[in-house]
Tab-separated table of C-alpha atoms and ligand atoms in Angstrom:
chain	number	residue	atom	x	y	z
A	775	UNK	CA	-22.604	39.715	-4.166
A	776	UNK	CA	-26.083	39.997	-5.692
A	777	UNK	CA	-28.751	39.348	-3.092
A	778	UNK	CA	-31.695	37.135	-4.095
A	779	UNK	CA	-34.863	38.596	-2.605
A	780	UNK	CA	-32.538	39.972	0.047
A	781	UNK	CA	-30.713	36.682	0.742
A	782	UNK	CA	-26.966	36.102	0.847
A	783	UNK	CA	-27.168	32.336	0.303
A	784	UNK	CA	-29.639	29.620	-0.617
A	785	UNK	CA	-29.756	26.197	0.996
A	786	UNK	CA	-31.612	23.572	-1.039
A	787	UNK	CA	-32.942	20.820	1.208
A	788	UNK	CA	-33.618	21.096	4.949
A	789	UNK	CA	-32.119	17.797	6.067
A	790	UNK	CA	-29.443	17.650	8.719
A	791	UNK	CA	-26.679	18.836	6.336
A	792	UNK	CA	-28.720	21.751	4.956
A	793	UNK	CA	-29.975	22.878	8.370
A	794	UNK	CA	-26.441	22.823	9.783
A	795	UNK	CA	-25.090	24.914	6.895
A	796	UNK	CA	-27.996	27.365	7.198
A	797	UNK	CA	-27.487	27.784	10.929
A	798	UNK	CA	-23.733	28.379	10.735
A	799	UNK	CA	-24.166	30.959	7.964
A	800	UNK	CA	-26.980	32.714	9.851
A	801	UNK	CA	-24.912	32.742	13.051
A	802	UNK	CA	-22.279	34.620	11.034
A	803	UNK	CA	-24.863	37.243	10.097
A	804	UNK	CA	-25.907	36.048	6.638
A	805	UNK	CA	-29.500	36.056	5.415
A	806	UNK	CA	-30.205	32.496	4.301
A	807	UNK	CA	-33.137	31.175	2.302
A	808	UNK	CA	-33.820	27.465	2.940
A	809	UNK	CA	-35.942	25.704	0.331
A	810	UNK	CA	-37.442	22.341	1.225
A	811	UNK	CA	-39.457	20.279	-1.201
A	812	UNK	CA	-41.295	18.312	1.513
A	813	UNK	CA	-43.875	19.910	3.799
A	814	UNK	CA	-41.507	20.120	6.793
A	815	UNK	CA	-37.768	20.199	7.536
A	816	UNK	CA	-35.793	17.291	8.967
A	817	UNK	CA	-35.107	15.109	5.926
A	818	UNK	CA	-35.178	11.442	6.796
A	819	UNK	CA	-34.947	12.183	10.539
A	820	UNK	CA	-38.552	13.397	10.420
A	821	UNK	CA	-40.863	11.950	13.106
A	822	UNK	CA	-44.595	11.697	13.573
A	823	UNK	CA	-46.525	11.205	16.790
A	824	UNK	CA	-48.575	7.978	16.938
A	825	UNK	CA	-51.689	9.113	18.788
A	826	UNK	CA	-52.751	5.839	20.457
A	827	UNK	CA	-49.328	4.849	21.781
A	828	UNK	CA	-47.920	8.360	22.157
A	829	UNK	CA	-44.708	7.157	20.482
A	830	UNK	CA	-42.508	9.338	18.260
A	831	UNK	CA	-42.460	7.294	15.069
A	832	UNK	CA	-39.301	7.737	12.992
A	833	UNK	CA	-41.050	7.900	9.625
A	834	UNK	CA	-37.968	6.920	7.590
A	835	UNK	CA	-36.625	4.265	9.960
A	836	UNK	CA	-34.865	4.496	13.322
A	837	UNK	CA	-32.382	7.336	13.733
A	838	UNK	CA	-30.036	7.270	16.700
A	839	UNK	CA	-27.625	10.171	17.004
A	840	UNK	CA	-24.148	8.910	17.840
A	841	UNK	CA	-20.727	10.422	17.410
A	842	UNK	CA	-17.183	10.487	18.729
A	843	UNK	CA	-16.642	14.017	17.480
A	844	UNK	CA	-16.993	16.495	20.343
A	845	UNK	CA	-17.421	19.461	18.004
A	846	UNK	CA	-20.407	17.799	16.289
A	847	UNK	CA	-21.858	16.819	19.655
A	848	UNK	CA	-21.503	20.363	21.053
A	849	UNK	CA	-23.154	21.769	17.943
A	850	UNK	CA	-26.289	19.606	18.119
A	851	UNK	CA	-26.514	20.058	21.891
A	852	UNK	CA	-27.013	23.788	21.338
A	853	UNK	CA	-30.494	22.981	20.021
A	854	UNK	CA	-31.751	20.116	22.159
A	855	UNK	CA	-30.975	17.968	25.158
A	856	UNK	CA	-30.370	14.277	24.405
A	857	UNK	CA	-31.974	11.576	26.503
A	858	UNK	CA	-28.948	9.324	27.078
A	859	UNK	CA	-30.444	6.408	25.110
A	860	UNK	CA	-27.740	3.855	24.211
A	861	UNK	CA	-28.638	1.720	21.201
A	862	UNK	CA	-28.831	-2.052	21.464
A	863	UNK	CA	-29.849	-4.302	18.596
A	864	UNK	CA	-31.063	-7.866	18.910
A	865	UNK	CA	-30.946	-10.428	16.131
A	866	UNK	CA	-33.459	-13.212	15.508
A	867	UNK	CA	-31.966	-16.292	13.884
A	868	UNK	CA	-33.418	-19.821	13.638
A	869	UNK	CA	-36.003	-19.123	16.354
A	870	UNK	CA	-33.531	-17.691	18.884
A	871	UNK	CA	-32.712	-14.136	19.913
A	872	UNK	CA	-29.110	-12.892	20.188
A	873	UNK	CA	-27.430	-9.649	21.189
A	874	UNK	CA	-25.549	-7.809	18.458
A	875	UNK	CA	-22.967	-6.594	17.691
A	876	UNK	CA	-20.563	-9.440	17.009
A	877	UNK	CA	-19.073	-9.928	20.458
A	878	UNK	CA	-18.884	-12.258	23.443
A	879	UNK	CA	-22.646	-12.298	24.100
A	880	UNK	CA	-23.402	-13.418	20.555
A	881	UNK	CA	-20.462	-15.821	20.171
A	882	UNK	CA	-21.060	-17.596	23.473
A	883	UNK	CA	-24.766	-18.086	22.977
A	884	UNK	CA	-24.378	-19.055	19.301
A	885	UNK	CA	-21.658	-21.657	19.934
A	886	UNK	CA	-22.809	-22.650	23.461
A	887	UNK	CA	-19.370	-21.668	24.806
A	888	UNK	CA	-18.002	-19.730	27.758
A	889	UNK	CA	-15.217	-17.867	25.954
A	890	UNK	CA	-13.338	-15.255	27.958
A	891	UNK	CA	-12.264	-11.916	26.386
A	892	UNK	CA	-8.649	-13.116	26.027
A	893	UNK	CA	-9.773	-16.220	24.101
A	894	UNK	CA	-11.841	-14.503	21.403
A	895	UNK	CA	-9.045	-13.594	18.976
A	896	UNK	CA	-7.676	-17.171	18.851
A	897	UNK	CA	-11.160	-18.630	18.562
A	898	UNK	CA	-12.040	-16.373	15.613
A	899	UNK	CA	-8.639	-16.974	13.998
A	900	UNK	CA	-9.403	-20.719	14.161
A	901	UNK	CA	-12.826	-20.194	12.535
A	902	UNK	CA	-11.338	-17.953	9.841
A	903	UNK	CA	-8.575	-20.498	9.096
A	904	UNK	CA	-11.261	-23.165	8.515
A	905	UNK	CA	-13.103	-20.863	6.091
A	906	UNK	CA	-10.311	-20.666	3.469
A	907	UNK	CA	-10.454	-16.874	3.039
A	908	UNK	CA	-7.439	-15.203	1.343
A	909	UNK	CA	-5.171	-12.861	3.355
A	910	UNK	CA	-6.550	-9.583	2.032
A	911	UNK	CA	-10.365	-9.539	1.787
A	912	UNK	CA	-11.500	-8.537	-1.698
A	913	UNK	CA	-15.190	-7.991	-1.056
A	914	UNK	CA	-17.887	-7.775	1.623
A	915	UNK	CA	-18.214	-11.538	2.117
A	916	UNK	CA	-14.483	-12.119	2.547
A	917	UNK	CA	-14.216	-9.143	4.887
A	918	UNK	CA	-17.139	-10.359	7.029
A	919	UNK	CA	-15.842	-13.953	7.174
A	920	UNK	CA	-12.390	-12.671	8.132
A	921	UNK	CA	-13.971	-10.755	11.045
A	922	UNK	CA	-16.124	-13.537	12.481
A	923	UNK	CA	-15.670	-16.850	10.668
A	924	UNK	CA	-18.100	-18.555	8.321
A	925	UNK	CA	-20.785	-19.934	10.719
A	926	UNK	CA	-21.516	-16.523	12.263
A	927	UNK	CA	-21.367	-14.915	8.815
A	928	UNK	CA	-23.918	-17.410	7.457
A	929	UNK	CA	-26.243	-16.970	10.442
A	930	UNK	CA	-26.235	-13.201	10.986
A	931	UNK	CA	-24.756	-11.436	8.008
A	932	UNK	CA	-25.150	-13.258	4.707
A	933	UNK	CA	-28.945	-13.295	4.424
A	934	UNK	CA	-29.552	-9.962	6.142
A	935	UNK	CA	-27.098	-8.346	3.730
A	936	UNK	CA	-28.630	-10.070	0.686
A	937	UNK	CA	-32.073	-8.761	1.760
A	938	UNK	CA	-30.724	-5.307	2.537
A	939	UNK	CA	-28.732	-4.823	-0.655
A	940	UNK	CA	-30.626	-7.110	-3.061
A	941	UNK	CA	-27.482	-8.868	-4.279
A	942	UNK	CA	-24.889	-11.466	-3.365
A	943	UNK	CA	-22.614	-10.062	-0.607
A	944	UNK	CA	-19.633	-11.012	-2.809
A	945	UNK	CA	-20.661	-8.151	-5.112
A	946	UNK	CA	-20.551	-5.564	-2.314
A	947	UNK	CA	-17.813	-3.319	-1.064
A	948	UNK	CA	-15.992	-4.522	2.060
A	949	UNK	CA	-16.393	-1.108	3.723
A	950	UNK	CA	-20.105	-1.700	4.474
A	951	UNK	CA	-19.390	-4.412	7.041
A	952	UNK	CA	-16.714	-2.283	8.710
A	953	UNK	CA	-19.637	-0.248	10.100
A	954	UNK	CA	-20.454	-3.153	12.431
A	955	UNK	CA	-18.110	-3.337	15.417
A	956	UNK	CA	-16.607	-6.712	16.419
A	957	UNK	CA	-15.720	-6.900	20.099
A	958	UNK	CA	-14.056	-9.254	22.539
A	959	UNK	CA	-16.346	-8.108	25.350
A	960	UNK	CA	-19.953	-8.213	26.542
A	961	UNK	CA	-20.419	-4.567	25.521
A	962	UNK	CA	-23.657	-4.657	23.553
A	963	UNK	CA	-23.803	-0.962	22.739
A	964	UNK	CA	-24.432	-1.207	18.981
A	965	UNK	CA	-22.225	1.789	18.253
A	966	UNK	CA	-18.659	2.354	19.315
A	967	UNK	CA	-19.501	6.035	20.004
A	968	UNK	CA	-20.106	7.051	23.602
A	969	UNK	CA	-21.742	10.377	22.719
A	970	UNK	CA	-25.185	9.093	21.903
A	971	UNK	CA	-28.902	9.630	22.364
A	972	UNK	CA	-32.233	10.725	20.935
A	973	UNK	CA	-33.317	14.379	21.083
A	974	UNK	CA	-35.359	14.558	24.275
A	975	UNK	CA	-38.320	16.266	22.560
A	976	UNK	CA	-37.888	14.474	19.247
A	977	UNK	CA	-36.102	15.232	15.986
A	978	UNK	CA	-38.754	17.647	14.702
A	979	UNK	CA	-38.116	19.939	17.653
A	980	UNK	CA	-34.361	19.756	17.019
A	981	UNK	CA	-34.784	20.913	13.417
A	982	UNK	CA	-37.281	23.621	14.362
A	983	UNK	CA	-34.788	24.959	16.884
A	984	UNK	CA	-31.853	24.842	14.438
A	985	UNK	CA	-33.805	26.948	11.953
A	986	UNK	CA	-35.309	29.277	14.556
A	987	UNK	CA	-32.987	32.217	14.113
A	988	UNK	CA	-33.013	35.711	12.708
A	989	UNK	CA	-31.568	35.467	9.228
A	990	UNK	CA	-33.092	32.085	8.319
A	991	UNK	CA	-36.197	31.915	6.134
A	992	UNK	CA	-37.622	28.454	5.553
A	993	UNK	CA	-39.928	27.767	2.615
A	994	UNK	CA	-41.379	24.268	2.639
A	995	UNK	CA	-43.235	22.693	-0.273
A	996	UNK	CA	-40.736	24.508	-2.532
A	997	UNK	CA	-38.492	22.580	-4.874
A	998	UNK	CA	-35.182	24.316	-5.524
A	999	UNK	CA	-34.907	22.672	-8.957
A	1000	UNK	CA	-38.209	24.257	-10.007
A	1001	UNK	CA	-37.336	27.627	-8.431
A	1002	UNK	CA	-33.692	28.017	-9.402
A	1003	UNK	CA	-34.486	30.122	-12.463
A	1004	UNK	CA	-35.604	32.876	-10.055
A	1005	UNK	CA	-32.322	32.875	-8.132
A	1006	UNK	CA	-29.791	35.329	-9.577
A	1007	UNK	CA	-26.490	33.815	-10.598
A	1008	UNK	CA	-23.729	34.725	-8.201
A	1009	UNK	CA	-25.749	33.780	-5.141
A	1010	UNK	CA	-24.025	30.869	-3.408
A	1011	UNK	CA	-26.160	27.744	-3.331
A	1012	UNK	CA	-25.738	24.804	-0.922
A	1013	UNK	CA	-27.543	21.931	-2.577
A	1014	UNK	CA	-28.305	18.698	-0.745
A	1015	UNK	CA	-30.552	16.891	-3.216
A	1016	UNK	CA	-29.362	14.022	-5.421
A	1017	UNK	CA	-26.515	15.157	-7.664
A	1018	UNK	CA	-27.827	13.175	-10.665
A	1019	UNK	CA	-31.252	14.844	-10.365
A	1020	UNK	CA	-29.539	18.255	-10.269
A	1021	UNK	CA	-28.246	17.469	-13.753
A	1022	UNK	CA	-31.503	15.967	-15.035
A	1023	UNK	CA	-30.162	12.385	-14.821
A	1024	UNK	CA	-28.277	13.128	-18.044
A	1025	UNK	CA	-25.847	10.218	-17.672
A	1026	UNK	CA	-28.507	7.901	-16.202
A	1027	UNK	CA	-29.495	7.545	-12.528
A	1028	UNK	CA	-27.072	6.651	-9.749
A	1029	UNK	CA	-28.281	3.399	-8.140
A	1030	UNK	CA	-29.897	3.435	-4.673
A	1031	UNK	CA	-31.695	0.999	-2.412
A	1032	UNK	CA	-35.036	2.107	-1.121
A	1033	UNK	CA	-37.082	0.965	1.889
A	1034	UNK	CA	-40.752	0.208	2.361
A	1035	UNK	CA	-42.156	0.528	5.866
A	1036	UNK	CA	-45.204	-1.334	7.135
A	1037	UNK	CA	-46.449	0.434	10.217
A	1038	UNK	CA	-49.019	-0.675	12.786
A	1039	UNK	CA	-50.233	0.252	16.236
A	1040	UNK	CA	-50.678	-2.824	18.407
A	1041	UNK	CA	-52.899	-3.126	21.498
A	1042	UNK	CA	-50.040	-4.171	23.793
A	1043	UNK	CA	-47.810	-2.065	26.024
A	1044	UNK	CA	-44.641	-3.743	24.751
A	1045	UNK	CA	-44.311	-5.863	21.615
A	1046	UNK	CA	-40.645	-6.899	21.527
A	1047	UNK	CA	-39.058	-5.430	24.649
A	1048	UNK	CA	-36.520	-3.316	22.750
A	1049	UNK	CA	-36.318	-0.738	19.978
A	1050	UNK	CA	-34.840	-2.745	17.078
A	1051	UNK	CA	-34.773	-6.472	16.305
A	1052	UNK	CA	-32.979	-7.607	13.148
A	1053	UNK	CA	-34.277	-10.685	11.300
A	1054	UNK	CA	-31.211	-12.294	9.815
A	1055	UNK	CA	-32.776	-15.321	8.074
A	1056	UNK	CA	-33.757	-15.519	4.398
A	1057	UNK	CA	-37.289	-16.826	5.047
A	1058	UNK	CA	-38.384	-13.595	6.797
A	1059	UNK	CA	-38.960	-10.966	4.090
A	1060	UNK	CA	-38.236	-7.896	6.243
A	1061	UNK	CA	-34.856	-6.965	7.734
A	1062	UNK	CA	-35.971	-5.477	11.051
A	1063	UNK	CA	-38.818	-4.428	13.321
A	1064	UNK	CA	-38.646	-1.034	15.005
A	1065	UNK	CA	-40.641	-0.355	18.177
A	1066	UNK	CA	-40.421	3.363	18.759
A	1067	UNK	CA	-41.462	3.870	22.383
A	1068	UNK	CA	-38.220	2.184	23.490
A	1069	UNK	CA	-36.234	5.146	22.180
A	1070	UNK	CA	-37.669	7.217	25.035
A	1071	UNK	CA	-37.447	5.079	28.185
A	1072	UNK	CA	-37.504	8.327	30.183
A	1073	UNK	CA	-41.083	8.937	29.027
A	1074	UNK	CA	-42.818	6.810	31.666
A	1075	UNK	CA	-46.339	7.755	30.601
A	1076	UNK	CA	-45.799	6.563	27.021
A	1077	UNK	CA	-44.005	3.424	28.196
A	1078	UNK	CA	-47.034	2.482	30.326
A	1079	UNK	CA	-49.675	3.025	27.636
A	1080	UNK	CA	-51.363	-0.205	26.508
A	1081	UNK	CA	-50.476	0.504	22.858
A	1082	UNK	CA	-47.263	0.456	20.907
A	1083	UNK	CA	-46.244	1.570	17.400
A	1084	UNK	CA	-44.100	-0.841	15.393
A	1085	UNK	CA	-42.753	-0.850	11.883
A	1086	UNK	CA	-41.449	-3.638	9.662
A	1087	UNK	CA	-38.688	-2.578	7.269
A	1088	UNK	CA	-38.519	-4.083	3.766
A	1089	UNK	CA	-35.558	-3.113	1.567
A	1090	UNK	CA	-36.408	-2.830	-2.128
A	1091	UNK	CA	-35.009	-2.018	-5.546
A	1092	UNK	CA	-35.040	1.704	-6.316
A	1093	UNK	CA	-36.214	3.519	-9.437
A	1094	UNK	CA	-36.324	7.290	-10.071
A	1095	UNK	CA	-39.237	8.730	-8.102
A	1096	UNK	CA	-38.738	6.363	-5.134
A	1097	UNK	CA	-37.213	7.615	-1.895
A	1098	UNK	CA	-33.410	7.071	-2.063
A	1099	UNK	CA	-31.987	5.568	1.168
A	1100	UNK	CA	-28.716	3.719	0.629
A	1101	UNK	CA	-26.250	4.548	-2.153
A	1102	UNK	CA	-25.089	1.370	-3.905
A	1103	UNK	CA	-21.383	1.991	-4.159
A	1104	UNK	CA	-19.468	-0.118	-6.708
A	1105	UNK	CA	-16.911	0.645	-9.439
A	1106	UNK	CA	-19.637	1.552	-11.986
A	1107	UNK	CA	-21.534	3.873	-9.645
A	1108	UNK	CA	-18.252	5.418	-8.453
A	1109	UNK	CA	-17.363	6.248	-12.068
A	1110	UNK	CA	-20.841	7.663	-12.733
A	1111	UNK	CA	-20.633	9.757	-9.566
A	1112	UNK	CA	-17.269	11.181	-10.653
A	1113	UNK	CA	-18.822	12.218	-13.997
A	1114	UNK	CA	-21.748	13.929	-12.261
A	1115	UNK	CA	-19.416	15.718	-9.854
A	1116	UNK	CA	-17.259	17.077	-12.657
A	1117	UNK	CA	-20.300	18.191	-14.614
A	1118	UNK	CA	-21.865	19.868	-11.550
A	1119	UNK	CA	-18.638	21.762	-10.797
A	1120	UNK	CA	-18.448	22.928	-14.421
A	1121	UNK	CA	-22.107	23.887	-14.795
A	1122	UNK	CA	-22.707	25.355	-11.330
A	1123	UNK	CA	-19.415	26.862	-10.155
A	1124	UNK	CA	-21.057	28.793	-7.271
A	1125	UNK	CA	-22.728	25.711	-5.873
A	1126	UNK	CA	-21.643	23.360	-3.084
A	1127	UNK	CA	-23.195	19.917	-3.339
A	1128	UNK	CA	-23.348	18.041	-0.028
A	1129	UNK	CA	-25.163	15.712	2.313
A	1130	UNK	CA	-25.967	12.020	1.878
A	1131	UNK	CA	-27.907	12.579	-1.357
A	1132	UNK	CA	-25.587	15.184	-2.821
A	1133	UNK	CA	-22.371	13.351	-2.022
A	1134	UNK	CA	-23.923	9.920	-2.649
A	1135	UNK	CA	-22.382	8.621	0.552
A	1136	UNK	CA	-23.660	6.257	3.261
A	1137	UNK	CA	-23.361	8.953	5.938
A	1138	UNK	CA	-24.641	8.747	9.486
A	1139	UNK	CA	-26.205	11.909	10.895
A	1140	UNK	CA	-23.069	12.962	12.761
A	1141	UNK	CA	-20.953	12.703	9.642
A	1142	UNK	CA	-23.407	14.942	7.767
A	1143	UNK	CA	-23.219	17.517	10.557
A	1144	UNK	CA	-19.404	17.379	10.620
A	1145	UNK	CA	-19.190	17.780	6.828
A	1146	UNK	CA	-21.684	20.662	6.917
A	1147	UNK	CA	-19.759	22.473	9.664
A	1148	UNK	CA	-16.582	22.143	7.628
A	1149	UNK	CA	-18.306	23.316	4.424
A	1150	UNK	CA	-19.938	26.359	6.030
A	1151	UNK	CA	-16.809	27.388	7.943
A	1152	UNK	CA	-14.598	27.107	4.845
A	1153	UNK	CA	-17.122	29.170	2.885
A	1154	UNK	CA	-17.169	31.892	5.567
A	1155	UNK	CA	-13.376	32.016	5.773
A	1156	UNK	CA	-13.121	32.532	1.989
A	1157	UNK	CA	-15.920	35.091	2.025
A	1158	UNK	CA	-14.269	37.120	4.764
A	1159	UNK	CA	-10.750	36.838	3.345
B	545	LIG	N1	-25.606	-6.272	8.888
B	545	LIG	C1	-25.854	-7.622	8.897
B	545	LIG	N2	-26.638	-8.157	9.885
B	545	LIG	C2	-27.200	-7.389	10.841
B	545	LIG	C3	-26.956	-5.996	10.838
B	545	LIG	C4	-26.153	-5.473	9.831
B	545	LIG	O1	-25.388	-8.347	8.033
B	545	LIG	O2	-27.930	-7.936	11.686
B	545	LIG	C5	-24.744	-5.723	7.804
B	545	LIG	C6	-25.573	-5.323	6.584
B	545	LIG	O3	-24.824	-5.597	5.418
B	545	LIG	C7	-25.741	-3.835	6.753
B	545	LIG	C8	-24.412	-3.439	7.392
B	545	LIG	O4	-24.081	-4.551	8.235
B	545	LIG	O5	-25.953	-3.178	5.512
B	545	LIG	C9	-24.459	-2.169	8.209
B	545	LIG	O6	-25.447	-2.296	9.207
B	545	LIG	P1	-26.049	-1.043	9.995
B	545	LIG	O7	-26.810	-1.560	11.145
B	545	LIG	O8	-24.951	-0.073	10.245
B	545	LIG	O9	-27.052	-0.452	8.909
B	545	LIG	P2	-28.106	0.773	8.938
B	545	LIG	O10	-28.665	0.878	10.323
B	545	LIG	O11	-27.354	1.971	8.454
B	545	LIG	O12	-29.125	0.297	7.946
């Protein structure tokens, strides 16, 4: 293999996928050059300290690490301790506050009932029967109504989803709502994963530690796409930027949703009493408010400070140049993605395209780590064969 400036592999993009690949390759003894276009690694997990409140602000929206995959969990725990935070999300609807996800707490307070766990399935079946939904859900709306019935759908899902995705939920893929658990219990842990938490010293420290290893060279403020002409062919490249940008948007851009964040520091110790409150009604223009100090309840000094950092999240239409957050998966974008993938494989045979941007997939952090572990291990096996 031809080394590039003495490197055995190049990783383009120092998000969670790229950093995982880089670390696994370096652990196997390879010299890895990591190129990051932003000024620091961490991708959209990047945090920033808010001086007045002392809170770790998640610059690109709240990131909670959660997984059911013990291999992924063991891997990230090599680089940081986690603080045991378990995510809860509240929902504001028509002037009242409810506990998500869709479970006994929400159903009983929404309907003013005292349903028991064993009564939930029949109750929902009755609601679904009234809603006139066909047997097999064909889109997001039908899937959501078949999970919870129409009244709960209208109150907590329909308008939030329309704000989030900028379209009628009937036009969306049913898989998006399958992310939200529906439970016949008072368990208000937002995720079904028990392995969960926030890096005790923040995400920036996690990424610094992942990359802190002999064999890894990180160059920030360096765009792989601008630099690639200097990389000899034959050097394996692990690219985690957008796949359409890699190919100069030659078939047109893949559609994304972007987010705008409105951040402020307020002169109160606690603004909303929890880390995330969703606003599920159409008349509120944002989807949620994040209050970051609640992600670190173990940090008593920050919790006591008479200031707090909050952030309102506004979903928005995306155009090239904006930050891509959520891939908009539909039959047209799936077909476009397939074209880009084929073209990338043909034009860059030594390249692996991965991560949320590269794969154009709505991945959580743990899924990106798991995919990166698989990618790097498969590469090493082939290399050593
Ligand atoms: N969702 C909703 N109401 C809520 C929260 C979520 O309708 O209060 C729907 C919405 O369509 C969203 C999807 O569920 O896109 C997945 O939500 P999740 O909280 O997993 O989204 P993320 O945190 O990744 O933005």
